[in-house]
Amino acid sequence: MKKIFVVSFISVGYFLNAQSLSNSPYAAYGIGDVKYDNTIETSSMGGISTAFISDFTSSFNFANPANNANFELTSIKLEATNENNYFKSNFNDMKSTKHSTYLSNISLAFPISSKVKMGISYQPYSSKSYDIVSEQFDANHNPVYKNNFKGSGTVNIAQVAVAYKINQEFSVGAKANLYFGDINDLNEFRAYNNALQTYDTEYVNGFETKNRIRNFNFTLGTSYQTLNPRTDKKLTIGATATFGNTSSTTVDYTNSTYRYSDLKAGTKTDESILDQQSVSSKNMIPFQASVGVGYGSENHWFFSGQVDYKKGENVAYFGKTFDFQDSYRVSAGGWYLPNYNNFRNYFSRVIYRYGAFYERGNLQLEGNSINKFGITAGVMLPFKNSSITRMSGLELGLEVGKRGTLKDNLINQNYINLKIGFNFADKWFRKSLYN
């Protein structure tokens, strides 16, 4: 049985690595659209996690590994995300939609002792999947040239987290993060052939950037929680920092001219290299820090606020250095459980989640910061025989938001993300003390 479980876990990870994820044209810069953290529990509460210690024994917090003092069961999570993006620009009155569904999280967590807890997680961290055509016309509206921008690839993250409970109030945690994947960008310039009235018979000037990412860093976290036994009210404070990048990331840049012998297959011929470079980069994953404060009532409700900071970085893009600015994110959210002891009314045992966030993006174009904000909601529907000590169930999440701007012919992105997942938690893989 254990062998079958391990094989299944690895198989799901393989398909997660092979899938194609949707994103916006802003993914053209850097390592693409950052998807992490995809967990439904976190995203349904606006992204709060730094000061969030679950009241229940079945949920492991990977974002702040210190926040697992109450975790006691073996937990397996499988989650998927459905993204629906709606793009609009004043440039040529462009409108477009893009949809995708992908496996967004697989994790296994278990207690080692009453004080030490451990978790293993695998998620897509960022992705590129865009294909943009920009065509230029002369004064008589005759085509002159066109640029075709393409991007592809996914960066995944594998994590191993360990939590240690110092006493009833203080906990610490550490997490090792391994980022791996390949992402590519291609810009092709084609001049219009007036005699043949087509673009595809002439030489193409192509600028290609290939990033091979193998990056490793650490996340350290700490948390403090105090509970008033008379009122069951609790205060939680948490903080994290991600640093210590060690990287073998390489960036290959090629500027060349060529023709396509088979355009659909992408087969090139008569290629001539104009410029070729290969550089190493150590700051693809920048320093990050987070601090949060939360307040709630034991097993009934919780609310938290959180501020995240991400340092800007320099990224090689089409043979040039592109600077990202420092960014921050402000999140607020929480959950509400009407009455977990009411087995006559199922919806009294449902956990309701809510949240909102604003993010000042690290991308700046034409003097405009590409910012993002959204509102979130979700529910945890417990299985019929699930109790508060074995809180297994179906997770549902919703995120509605906006990114970008219409200023200076940039792109406004509205999106609706739907999330679904399962959390299977029980006292698995433990030897009985008595026969």
mmCIF file with all atom_site columns, N, CA and C in Angstrom, residues 78-146:
data_model
loop_
_atom_site.group_PDB
_atom_site.id
_atom_site.type_symbol
_atom_site.label_atom_id
_atom_site.label_alt_id
_atom_site.label_comp_id
_atom_site.label_asym_id
_atom_site.label_entity_id
_atom_site.label_seq_id
_atom_site.pdbx_PDB_ins_code
_atom_site.Cartn_x
_atom_site.Cartn_y
_atom_site.Cartn_z
_atom_site.occupancy
_atom_site.B_iso_or_equiv
_atom_site.pdbx_formal_charge
_atom_site.auth_seq_id
_atom_site.auth_comp_id
_atom_site.auth_asym_id
_atom_site.auth_atom_id
_atom_site.pdbx_PDB_model_num
ATOM 1   N N  . LEU A 1 78  ? -4.294 17.601 -2.655  1.00 0.00 ? 78  LEU A N  1
ATOM 2   C CA . LEU A 1 78  ? -4.242 17.684 -4.115  1.00 0.00 ? 78  LEU A CA 1
ATOM 3   C C  . LEU A 1 78  ? -5.163 18.824 -4.531  1.00 0.00 ? 78  LEU A C  1
ATOM 4   N N  . GLU A 1 79  ? -4.635 19.792 -5.279  1.00 0.00 ? 79  GLU A N  1
ATOM 5   C CA . GLU A 1 79  ? -5.417 20.962 -5.626  1.00 0.00 ? 79  GLU A CA 1
ATOM 6   C C  . GLU A 1 79  ? -5.216 21.350 -7.089  1.00 0.00 ? 79  GLU A C  1
ATOM 7   N N  . ALA A 1 80  ? -6.257 21.918 -7.688  1.00 0.00 ? 80  ALA A N  1
ATOM 8   C CA . ALA A 1 80  ? -6.209 22.353 -9.083  1.00 0.00 ? 80  ALA A CA 1
ATOM 9   C C  . ALA A 1 80  ? -6.800 23.755 -9.195  1.00 0.00 ? 80  ALA A C  1
ATOM 10  N N  . THR A 1 81  ? -6.345 24.488 -10.218 1.00 0.00 ? 81  THR A N  1
ATOM 11  C CA . THR A 1 81  ? -6.787 25.868 -10.443 1.00 0.00 ? 81  THR A CA 1
ATOM 12  C C  . THR A 1 81  ? -7.280 26.039 -11.869 1.00 0.00 ? 81  THR A C  1
ATOM 13  N N  . ASN A 1 82  ? -8.396 26.731 -12.012 1.00 0.00 ? 82  ASN A N  1
ATOM 14  C CA . ASN A 1 82  ? -8.939 27.119 -13.318 1.00 0.00 ? 82  ASN A CA 1
ATOM 15  C C  . ASN A 1 82  ? -8.827 28.640 -13.444 1.00 0.00 ? 82  ASN A C  1
ATOM 16  N N  . GLU A 1 83  ? -7.986 29.108 -14.388 1.00 0.00 ? 83  GLU A N  1
ATOM 17  C CA . GLU A 1 83  ? -7.767 30.541 -14.593 1.00 0.00 ? 83  GLU A CA 1
ATOM 18  C C  . GLU A 1 83  ? -8.555 31.033 -15.802 1.00 0.00 ? 83  GLU A C  1
ATOM 19  N N  . ASN A 1 84  ? -9.210 32.180 -15.635 1.00 0.00 ? 84  ASN A N  1
ATOM 20  C CA . ASN A 1 84  ? -9.965 32.812 -16.712 1.00 0.00 ? 84  ASN A CA 1
ATOM 21  C C  . ASN A 1 84  ? -9.550 34.273 -16.788 1.00 0.00 ? 84  ASN A C  1
ATOM 22  N N  . ASN A 1 85  ? -8.779 34.632 -17.836 1.00 0.00 ? 85  ASN A N  1
ATOM 23  C CA . ASN A 1 85  ? -8.218 35.965 -17.990 1.00 0.00 ? 85  ASN A CA 1
ATOM 24  C C  . ASN A 1 85  ? -8.881 36.705 -19.146 1.00 0.00 ? 85  ASN A C  1
ATOM 25  N N  . TYR A 1 86  ? -9.169 37.984 -18.918 1.00 0.00 ? 86  TYR A N  1
ATOM 26  C CA . TYR A 1 86  ? -9.823 38.823 -19.913 1.00 0.00 ? 86  TYR A CA 1
ATOM 27  C C  . TYR A 1 86  ? -8.962 40.082 -20.107 1.00 0.00 ? 86  TYR A C  1
ATOM 28  N N  . PHE A 1 87  ? -8.404 40.233 -21.305 1.00 0.00 ? 87  PHE A N  1
ATOM 29  C CA . PHE A 1 87  ? -7.449 41.306 -21.591 1.00 0.00 ? 87  PHE A CA 1
ATOM 30  C C  . PHE A 1 87  ? -8.084 42.377 -22.469 1.00 0.00 ? 87  PHE A C  1
ATOM 31  N N  . LYS A 1 88  ? -7.664 43.631 -22.222 1.00 0.00 ? 88  LYS A N  1
ATOM 32  C CA . LYS A 1 88  ? -8.151 44.747 -23.013 1.00 0.00 ? 88  LYS A CA 1
ATOM 33  C C  . LYS A 1 88  ? -7.052 45.792 -23.110 1.00 0.00 ? 88  LYS A C  1
ATOM 34  N N  . SER A 1 89  ? -6.912 46.400 -24.295 1.00 0.00 ? 89  SER A N  1
ATOM 35  C CA . SER A 1 89  ? -5.946 47.475 -24.509 1.00 0.00 ? 89  SER A CA 1
ATOM 36  C C  . SER A 1 89  ? -6.521 48.497 -25.474 1.00 0.00 ? 89  SER A C  1
ATOM 37  N N  . ASN A 1 90  ? -6.136 49.756 -25.281 1.00 0.00 ? 90  ASN A N  1
ATOM 38  C CA . ASN A 1 90  ? -6.547 50.809 -26.220 1.00 0.00 ? 90  ASN A CA 1
ATOM 39  C C  . ASN A 1 90  ? -5.782 50.739 -27.529 1.00 0.00 ? 90  ASN A C  1
ATOM 40  N N  . PHE A 1 91  ? -4.683 49.963 -27.567 1.00 0.00 ? 91  PHE A N  1
ATOM 41  C CA . PHE A 1 91  ? -3.908 49.807 -28.789 1.00 0.00 ? 91  PHE A CA 1
ATOM 42  C C  . PHE A 1 91  ? -4.678 48.916 -29.756 1.00 0.00 ? 91  PHE A C  1
ATOM 43  N N  . ASN A 1 92  ? -5.151 49.491 -30.848 1.00 0.00 ? 92  ASN A N  1
ATOM 44  C CA . ASN A 1 92  ? -5.956 48.778 -31.847 1.00 0.00 ? 92  ASN A CA 1
ATOM 45  C C  . ASN A 1 92  ? -7.217 48.165 -31.247 1.00 0.00 ? 92  ASN A C  1
ATOM 46  N N  . ASP A 1 93  ? -7.690 48.735 -30.120 1.00 0.00 ? 93  ASP A N  1
ATOM 47  C CA . ASP A 1 93  ? -8.902 48.233 -29.458 1.00 0.00 ? 93  ASP A CA 1
ATOM 48  C C  . ASP A 1 93  ? -8.836 46.723 -29.224 1.00 0.00 ? 93  ASP A C  1
ATOM 49  N N  . MET A 1 94  ? -7.694 46.276 -28.767 1.00 0.00 ? 94  MET A N  1
ATOM 50  C CA . MET A 1 94  ? -7.462 44.845 -28.576 1.00 0.00 ? 94  MET A CA 1
ATOM 51  C C  . MET A 1 94  ? -8.288 44.295 -27.409 1.00 0.00 ? 94  MET A C  1
ATOM 52  N N  . LYS A 1 95  ? -8.918 43.145 -27.653 1.00 0.00 ? 95  LYS A N  1
ATOM 53  C CA . LYS A 1 95  ? -9.611 42.392 -26.613 1.00 0.00 ? 95  LYS A CA 1
ATOM 54  C C  . LYS A 1 95  ? -9.287 40.915 -26.803 1.00 0.00 ? 95  LYS A C  1
ATOM 55  N N  . SER A 1 96  ? -9.065 40.220 -25.699 1.00 0.00 ? 96  SER A N  1
ATOM 56  C CA . SER A 1 96  ? -8.704 38.806 -25.800 1.00 0.00 ? 96  SER A CA 1
ATOM 57  C C  . SER A 1 96  ? -9.054 38.097 -24.502 1.00 0.00 ? 96  SER A C  1
ATOM 58  N N  . THR A 1 97  ? -9.256 36.796 -24.585 1.00 0.00 ? 97  THR A N  1
ATOM 59  C CA . THR A 1 97  ? -9.497 35.970 -23.404 1.00 0.00 ? 97  THR A CA 1
ATOM 60  C C  . THR A 1 97  ? -8.572 34.757 -23.437 1.00 0.00 ? 97  THR A C  1
ATOM 61  N N  . LYS A 1 98  ? -8.279 34.249 -22.267 1.00 0.00 ? 98  LYS A N  1
ATOM 62  C CA . LYS A 1 98  ? -7.427 33.073 -22.177 1.00 0.00 ? 98  LYS A CA 1
ATOM 63  C C  . LYS A 1 98  ? -7.820 32.269 -20.946 1.00 0.00 ? 98  LYS A C  1
ATOM 64  N N  . HIS A 1 99  ? -7.910 30.957 -21.107 1.00 0.00 ? 99  HIS A N  1
ATOM 65  C CA . HIS A 1 99  ? -8.338 30.073 -20.032 1.00 0.00 ? 99  HIS A CA 1
ATOM 66  C C  . HIS A 1 99  ? -7.370 28.897 -19.923 1.00 0.00 ? 99  HIS A C  1
ATOM 67  N N  . SER A 1 100 ? -7.206 28.405 -18.725 1.00 0.00 ? 100 SER A N  1
ATOM 68  C CA . SER A 1 100 ? -6.410 27.192 -18.536 1.00 0.00 ? 100 SER A CA 1
ATOM 69  C C  . SER A 1 100 ? -6.762 26.564 -17.197 1.00 0.00 ? 100 SER A C  1
ATOM 70  N N  . THR A 1 101 ? -6.566 25.265 -17.117 1.00 0.00 ? 101 THR A N  1
ATOM 71  C CA . THR A 1 101 ? -6.770 24.517 -15.884 1.00 0.00 ? 101 THR A CA 1
ATOM 72  C C  . THR A 1 101 ? -5.532 23.669 -15.633 1.00 0.00 ? 101 THR A C  1
ATOM 73  N N  . TYR A 1 102 ? -5.015 23.707 -14.420 1.00 0.00 ? 102 TYR A N  1
ATOM 74  C CA . TYR A 1 102 ? -3.778 22.994 -14.130 1.00 0.00 ? 102 TYR A CA 1
ATOM 75  C C  . TYR A 1 102 ? -3.749 22.521 -12.675 1.00 0.00 ? 102 TYR A C  1
ATOM 76  N N  . LEU A 1 103 ? -2.969 21.491 -12.436 1.00 0.00 ? 103 LEU A N  1
ATOM 77  C CA . LEU A 1 103 ? -2.734 21.004 -11.084 1.00 0.00 ? 103 LEU A CA 1
ATOM 78  C C  . LEU A 1 103 ? -1.808 21.986 -10.380 1.00 0.00 ? 103 LEU A C  1
ATOM 79  N N  . SER A 1 104 ? -2.269 22.588 -9.289  1.00 0.00 ? 104 SER A N  1
ATOM 80  C CA . SER A 1 104 ? -1.542 23.694 -8.674  1.00 0.00 ? 104 SER A CA 1
ATOM 81  C C  . SER A 1 104 ? -0.830 23.348 -7.374  1.00 0.00 ? 104 SER A C  1
ATOM 82  N N  . ASN A 1 105 ? -1.104 22.199 -6.793  1.00 0.00 ? 105 ASN A N  1
ATOM 83  C CA . ASN A 1 105 ? -0.436 21.881 -5.532  1.00 0.00 ? 105 ASN A CA 1
ATOM 84  C C  . ASN A 1 105 ? -0.589 20.396 -5.209  1.00 0.00 ? 105 ASN A C  1
ATOM 85  N N  . ILE A 1 106 ? 0.509  19.804 -4.772  1.00 0.00 ? 106 ILE A N  1
ATOM 86  C CA . ILE A 1 106 ? 0.486  18.468 -4.201  1.00 0.00 ? 106 ILE A CA 1
ATOM 87  C C  . ILE A 1 106 ? 1.405  18.486 -2.994  1.00 0.00 ? 106 ILE A C  1
ATOM 88  N N  . SER A 1 107 ? 0.905  18.038 -1.852  1.00 0.00 ? 107 SER A N  1
ATOM 89  C CA . SER A 1 107 ? 1.716  18.108 -0.642  1.00 0.00 ? 107 SER A CA 1
ATOM 90  C C  . SER A 1 107 ? 1.419  16.933 0.280   1.00 0.00 ? 107 SER A C  1
ATOM 91  N N  . LEU A 1 108 ? 2.420  16.606 1.065   1.00 0.00 ? 108 LEU A N  1
ATOM 92  C CA . LEU A 1 108 ? 2.331  15.568 2.083   1.00 0.00 ? 108 LEU A CA 1
ATOM 93  C C  . LEU A 1 108 ? 2.955  16.130 3.348   1.00 0.00 ? 108 LEU A C  1
ATOM 94  N N  . ALA A 1 109 ? 2.247  16.041 4.472   1.00 0.00 ? 109 ALA A N  1
ATOM 95  C CA . ALA A 1 109 ? 2.764  16.535 5.744   1.00 0.00 ? 109 ALA A CA 1
ATOM 96  C C  . ALA A 1 109 ? 2.431  15.548 6.851   1.00 0.00 ? 109 ALA A C  1
ATOM 97  N N  . PHE A 1 110 ? 3.293  15.481 7.853   1.00 0.00 ? 110 PHE A N  1
ATOM 98  C CA . PHE A 1 110 ? 3.110  14.521 8.937   1.00 0.00 ? 110 PHE A CA 1
ATOM 99  C C  . PHE A 1 110 ? 3.897  14.974 10.165  1.00 0.00 ? 110 PHE A C  1
ATOM 100 N N  . PRO A 1 111 ? 3.426  14.597 11.376  1.00 0.00 ? 111 PRO A N  1
ATOM 101 C CA . PRO A 1 111 ? 4.178  14.923 12.594  1.00 0.00 ? 111 PRO A CA 1
ATOM 102 C C  . PRO A 1 111 ? 5.278  13.894 12.833  1.00 0.00 ? 111 PRO A C  1
ATOM 103 N N  . ILE A 1 112 ? 6.442  14.365 13.240  1.00 0.00 ? 112 ILE A N  1
ATOM 104 C CA . ILE A 1 112 ? 7.530  13.472 13.636  1.00 0.00 ? 112 ILE A CA 1
ATOM 105 C C  . ILE A 1 112 ? 7.450  13.199 15.137  1.00 0.00 ? 112 ILE A C  1
ATOM 106 N N  . SER A 1 113 ? 7.088  14.227 15.900  1.00 0.00 ? 113 SER A N  1
ATOM 107 C CA . SER A 1 113 ? 6.859  14.101 17.335  1.00 0.00 ? 113 SER A CA 1
ATOM 108 C C  . SER A 1 113 ? 5.864  15.171 17.728  1.00 0.00 ? 113 SER A C  1
ATOM 109 N N  . SER A 1 114 ? 5.610  15.312 19.017  1.00 0.00 ? 114 SER A N  1
ATOM 110 C CA . SER A 1 114 ? 4.664  16.332 19.476  1.00 0.00 ? 114 SER A CA 1
ATOM 111 C C  . SER A 1 114 ? 5.190  17.738 19.245  1.00 0.00 ? 114 SER A C  1
ATOM 112 N N  . LYS A 1 115 ? 6.516  17.880 19.100  1.00 0.00 ? 115 LYS A N  1
ATOM 113 C CA . LYS A 1 115 ? 7.120  19.188 18.901  1.00 0.00 ? 115 LYS A CA 1
ATOM 114 C C  . LYS A 1 115 ? 7.615  19.430 17.480  1.00 0.00 ? 115 LYS A C  1
ATOM 115 N N  . VAL A 1 116 ? 7.888  18.365 16.733  1.00 0.00 ? 116 VAL A N  1
ATOM 116 C CA . VAL A 1 116 ? 8.489  18.491 15.412  1.00 0.00 ? 116 VAL A CA 1
ATOM 117 C C  . VAL A 1 116 ? 7.504  18.017 14.346  1.00 0.00 ? 116 VAL A C  1
ATOM 118 N N  . LYS A 1 117 ? 7.255  18.868 13.334  1.00 0.00 ? 117 LYS A N  1
ATOM 119 C CA . LYS A 1 117 ? 6.351  18.539 12.225  1.00 0.00 ? 117 LYS A CA 1
ATOM 120 C C  . LYS A 1 117 ? 7.086  18.759 10.906  1.00 0.00 ? 117 LYS A C  1
ATOM 121 N N  . MET A 1 118 ? 6.713  18.002 9.878   1.00 0.00 ? 118 MET A N  1
ATOM 122 C CA . MET A 1 118 ? 7.429  18.067 8.608   1.00 0.00 ? 118 MET A CA 1
ATOM 123 C C  . MET A 1 118 ? 6.453  18.039 7.436   1.00 0.00 ? 118 MET A C  1
ATOM 124 N N  . GLY A 1 119 ? 6.796  18.730 6.357   1.00 0.00 ? 119 GLY A N  1
ATOM 125 C CA . GLY A 1 119 ? 5.955  18.739 5.167   1.00 0.00 ? 119 GLY A CA 1
ATOM 126 C C  . GLY A 1 119 ? 6.779  18.776 3.892   1.00 0.00 ? 119 GLY A C  1
ATOM 127 N N  . ILE A 1 120 ? 6.249  18.165 2.824   1.00 0.00 ? 120 ILE A N  1
ATOM 128 C CA . ILE A 1 120 ? 6.867  18.154 1.498   1.00 0.00 ? 120 ILE A CA 1
ATOM 129 C C  . ILE A 1 120 ? 5.830  18.656 0.504   1.00 0.00 ? 120 ILE A C  1
ATOM 130 N N  . SER A 1 121 ? 6.221  19.600 -0.351  1.00 0.00 ? 121 SER A N  1
ATOM 131 C CA . SER A 1 121 ? 5.267  20.215 -1.271  1.00 0.00 ? 121 SER A CA 1
ATOM 132 C C  . SER A 1 121 ? 5.896  20.393 -2.646  1.00 0.00 ? 121 SER A C  1
ATOM 133 N N  . TYR A 1 122 ? 5.032  20.357 -3.665  1.00 0.00 ? 122 TYR A N  1
ATOM 134 C CA . TYR A 1 122 ? 5.469  20.541 -5.051  1.00 0.00 ? 122 TYR A CA 1
ATOM 135 C C  . TYR A 1 122 ? 4.422  21.377 -5.768  1.00 0.00 ? 122 TYR A C  1
ATOM 136 N N  . GLN A 1 123 ? 4.836  22.533 -6.335  1.00 0.00 ? 123 GLN A N  1
ATOM 137 C CA . GLN A 1 123 ? 3.907  23.448 -6.986  1.00 0.00 ? 123 GLN A CA 1
ATOM 138 C C  . GLN A 1 123 ? 4.570  24.101 -8.191  1.00 0.00 ? 123 GLN A C  1
ATOM 139 N N  . PRO A 1 124 ? 3.769  24.584 -9.149  1.00 0.00 ? 124 PRO A N  1
ATOM 140 C CA . PRO A 1 124 ? 4.323  25.500 -10.147 1.00 0.00 ? 124 PRO A CA 1
ATOM 141 C C  . PRO A 1 124 ? 4.593  26.842 -9.476  1.00 0.00 ? 124 PRO A C  1
ATOM 142 N N  . TYR A 1 125 ? 5.795  27.397 -9.691  1.00 0.00 ? 125 TYR A N  1
ATOM 143 C CA . TYR A 1 125 ? 6.140  28.686 -9.092  1.00 0.00 ? 125 TYR A CA 1
ATOM 144 C C  . TYR A 1 125 ? 5.808  29.837 -10.047 1.00 0.00 ? 125 TYR A C  1
ATOM 145 N N  . SER A 1 126 ? 6.176  29.687 -11.318 1.00 0.00 ? 126 SER A N  1
ATOM 146 C CA . SER A 1 126 ? 5.871  30.722 -12.309 1.00 0.00 ? 126 SER A CA 1
ATOM 147 C C  . SER A 1 126 ? 5.785  30.078 -13.686 1.00 0.00 ? 126 SER A C  1
ATOM 148 N N  . SER A 1 127 ? 5.236  30.813 -14.650 1.00 0.00 ? 127 SER A N  1
ATOM 149 C CA . SER A 1 127 ? 5.083  30.246 -15.985 1.00 0.00 ? 127 SER A CA 1
ATOM 150 C C  . SER A 1 127 ? 5.059  31.336 -17.043 1.00 0.00 ? 127 SER A C  1
ATOM 151 N N  . LYS A 1 128 ? 5.358  30.917 -18.275 1.00 0.00 ? 128 LYS A N  1
ATOM 152 C CA . LYS A 1 128 ? 5.222  31.770 -19.459 1.00 0.00 ? 128 LYS A CA 1
ATOM 153 C C  . LYS A 1 128 ? 4.460  30.993 -20.517 1.00 0.00 ? 128 LYS A C  1
ATOM 154 N N  . SER A 1 129 ? 3.464  31.638 -21.085 1.00 0.00 ? 129 SER A N  1
ATOM 155 C CA . SER A 1 129 ? 2.709  31.030 -22.176 1.00 0.00 ? 129 SER A CA 1
ATOM 156 C C  . SER A 1 129 ? 1.975  32.150 -22.911 1.00 0.00 ? 129 SER A C  1
ATOM 157 N N  . TYR A 1 130 ? 2.687  32.840 -23.784 1.00 0.00 ? 130 TYR A N  1
ATOM 158 C CA . TYR A 1 130 ? 2.085  33.963 -24.495 1.00 0.00 ? 130 TYR A CA 1
ATOM 159 C C  . TYR A 1 130 ? 2.536  33.956 -25.958 1.00 0.00 ? 130 TYR A C  1
ATOM 160 N N  . ASP A 1 131 ? 1.714  34.545 -26.808 1.00 0.00 ? 131 ASP A N  1
ATOM 161 C CA . ASP A 1 131 ? 1.999  34.657 -28.241 1.00 0.00 ? 131 ASP A CA 1
ATOM 162 C C  . ASP A 1 131 ? 1.326  35.944 -28.720 1.00 0.00 ? 131 ASP A C  1
ATOM 163 N N  . ILE A 1 132 ? 2.128  36.994 -28.929 1.00 0.00 ? 132 ILE A N  1
ATOM 164 C CA . ILE A 1 132 ? 1.605  38.326 -29.253 1.00 0.00 ? 132 ILE A CA 1
ATOM 165 C C  . ILE A 1 132 ? 2.152  38.768 -30.604 1.00 0.00 ? 132 ILE A C  1
ATOM 166 N N  . VAL A 1 133 ? 1.280  39.289 -31.464 1.00 0.00 ? 133 VAL A N  1
ATOM 167 C CA . VAL A 1 133 ? 1.681  39.800 -32.777 1.00 0.00 ? 133 VAL A CA 1
ATOM 168 C C  . VAL A 1 133 ? 1.379  41.291 -32.841 1.00 0.00 ? 133 VAL A C  1
ATOM 169 N N  . SER A 1 134 ? 2.394  42.080 -33.194 1.00 0.00 ? 134 SER A N  1
ATOM 170 C CA . SER A 1 134 ? 2.237  43.521 -33.364 1.00 0.00 ? 134 SER A CA 1
ATOM 171 C C  . SER A 1 134 ? 2.617  43.881 -34.796 1.00 0.00 ? 134 SER A C  1
ATOM 172 N N  . GLU A 1 135 ? 1.662  44.442 -35.557 1.00 0.00 ? 135 GLU A N  1
ATOM 173 C CA . GLU A 1 135 ? 1.882  44.743 -36.971 1.00 0.00 ? 135 GLU A CA 1
ATOM 174 C C  . GLU A 1 135 ? 1.927  46.253 -37.194 1.00 0.00 ? 135 GLU A C  1
ATOM 175 N N  . GLN A 1 136 ? 2.899  46.704 -38.015 1.00 0.00 ? 136 GLN A N  1
ATOM 176 C CA . GLN A 1 136 ? 3.073  48.132 -38.299 1.00 0.00 ? 136 GLN A CA 1
ATOM 177 C C  . GLN A 1 136 ? 2.629  48.431 -39.739 1.00 0.00 ? 136 GLN A C  1
ATOM 178 N N  . PHE A 1 137 ? 1.858  49.538 -39.912 1.00 0.00 ? 137 PHE A N  1
ATOM 179 C CA . PHE A 1 137 ? 1.365  49.939 -41.231 1.00 0.00 ? 137 PHE A CA 1
ATOM 180 C C  . PHE A 1 137 ? 1.910  51.321 -41.592 1.00 0.00 ? 137 PHE A C  1
ATOM 181 N N  . ASP A 1 138 ? 1.981  51.615 -42.911 1.00 0.00 ? 138 ASP A N  1
ATOM 182 C CA . ASP A 1 138 ? 2.420  52.934 -43.350 1.00 0.00 ? 138 ASP A CA 1
ATOM 183 C C  . ASP A 1 138 ? 1.226  53.885 -43.408 1.00 0.00 ? 138 ASP A C  1
ATOM 184 N N  . ALA A 1 139 ? 1.449  55.092 -43.963 1.00 0.00 ? 139 ALA A N  1
ATOM 185 C CA . ALA A 1 139 ? 0.393  56.110 -44.004 1.00 0.00 ? 139 ALA A CA 1
ATOM 186 C C  . ALA A 1 139 ? -0.793 55.688 -44.859 1.00 0.00 ? 139 ALA A C  1
ATOM 187 N N  . ASN A 1 140 ? -0.569 54.800 -45.821 1.00 0.00 ? 140 ASN A N  1
ATOM 188 C CA . ASN A 1 140 ? -1.643 54.305 -46.681 1.00 0.00 ? 140 ASN A CA 1
ATOM 189 C C  . ASN A 1 140 ? -2.239 52.999 -46.171 1.00 0.00 ? 140 ASN A C  1
ATOM 190 N N  . HIS A 1 141 ? -1.912 52.656 -44.940 1.00 0.00 ? 141 HIS A N  1
ATOM 191 C CA . HIS A 1 141 ? -2.418 51.444 -44.288 1.00 0.00 ? 141 HIS A CA 1
ATOM 192 C C  . HIS A 1 141 ? -1.932 50.163 -44.966 1.00 0.00 ? 141 HIS A C  1
ATOM 193 N N  . ASN A 1 142 ? -0.784 50.249 -45.579 1.00 0.00 ? 142 ASN A N  1
ATOM 194 C CA . ASN A 1 142 ? -0.149 49.051 -46.129 1.00 0.00 ? 142 ASN A CA 1
ATOM 195 C C  . ASN A 1 142 ? 0.794  48.456 -45.096 1.00 0.00 ? 142 ASN A C  1
ATOM 196 N N  . PRO A 1 143 ? 0.820  47.121 -44.956 1.00 0.00 ? 143 PRO A N  1
ATOM 197 C CA . PRO A 1 143 ? 1.699  46.500 -43.958 1.00 0.00 ? 143 PRO A CA 1
ATOM 198 C C  . PRO A 1 143 ? 3.169  46.738 -44.279 1.00 0.00 ? 143 PRO A C  1
ATOM 199 N N  . VAL A 1 144 ? 3.960  47.011 -43.224 1.00 0.00 ? 144 VAL A N  1
ATOM 200 C CA . VAL A 1 144 ? 5.392  47.265 -43.376 1.00 0.00 ? 144 VAL A CA 1
ATOM 201 C C  . VAL A 1 144 ? 6.200  46.153 -42.713 1.00 0.00 ? 144 VAL A C  1
ATOM 202 N N  . TYR A 1 145 ? 5.904  45.868 -41.466 1.00 0.00 ? 145 TYR A N  1
ATOM 203 C CA . TYR A 1 145 ? 6.591  44.785 -40.750 1.00 0.00 ? 145 TYR A CA 1
ATOM 204 C C  . TYR A 1 145 ? 5.725  44.343 -39.577 1.00 0.00 ? 145 TYR A C  1
ATOM 205 N N  . LYS A 1 146 ? 6.091  43.226 -38.998 1.00 0.00 ? 146 LYS A N  1
ATOM 206 C CA . LYS A 1 146 ? 5.406  42.776 -37.793 1.00 0.00 ? 146 LYS A CA 1
ATOM 207 C C  . LYS A 1 146 ? 6.409  42.129 -36.841 1.00 0.00 ? 146 LYS A C  1
#
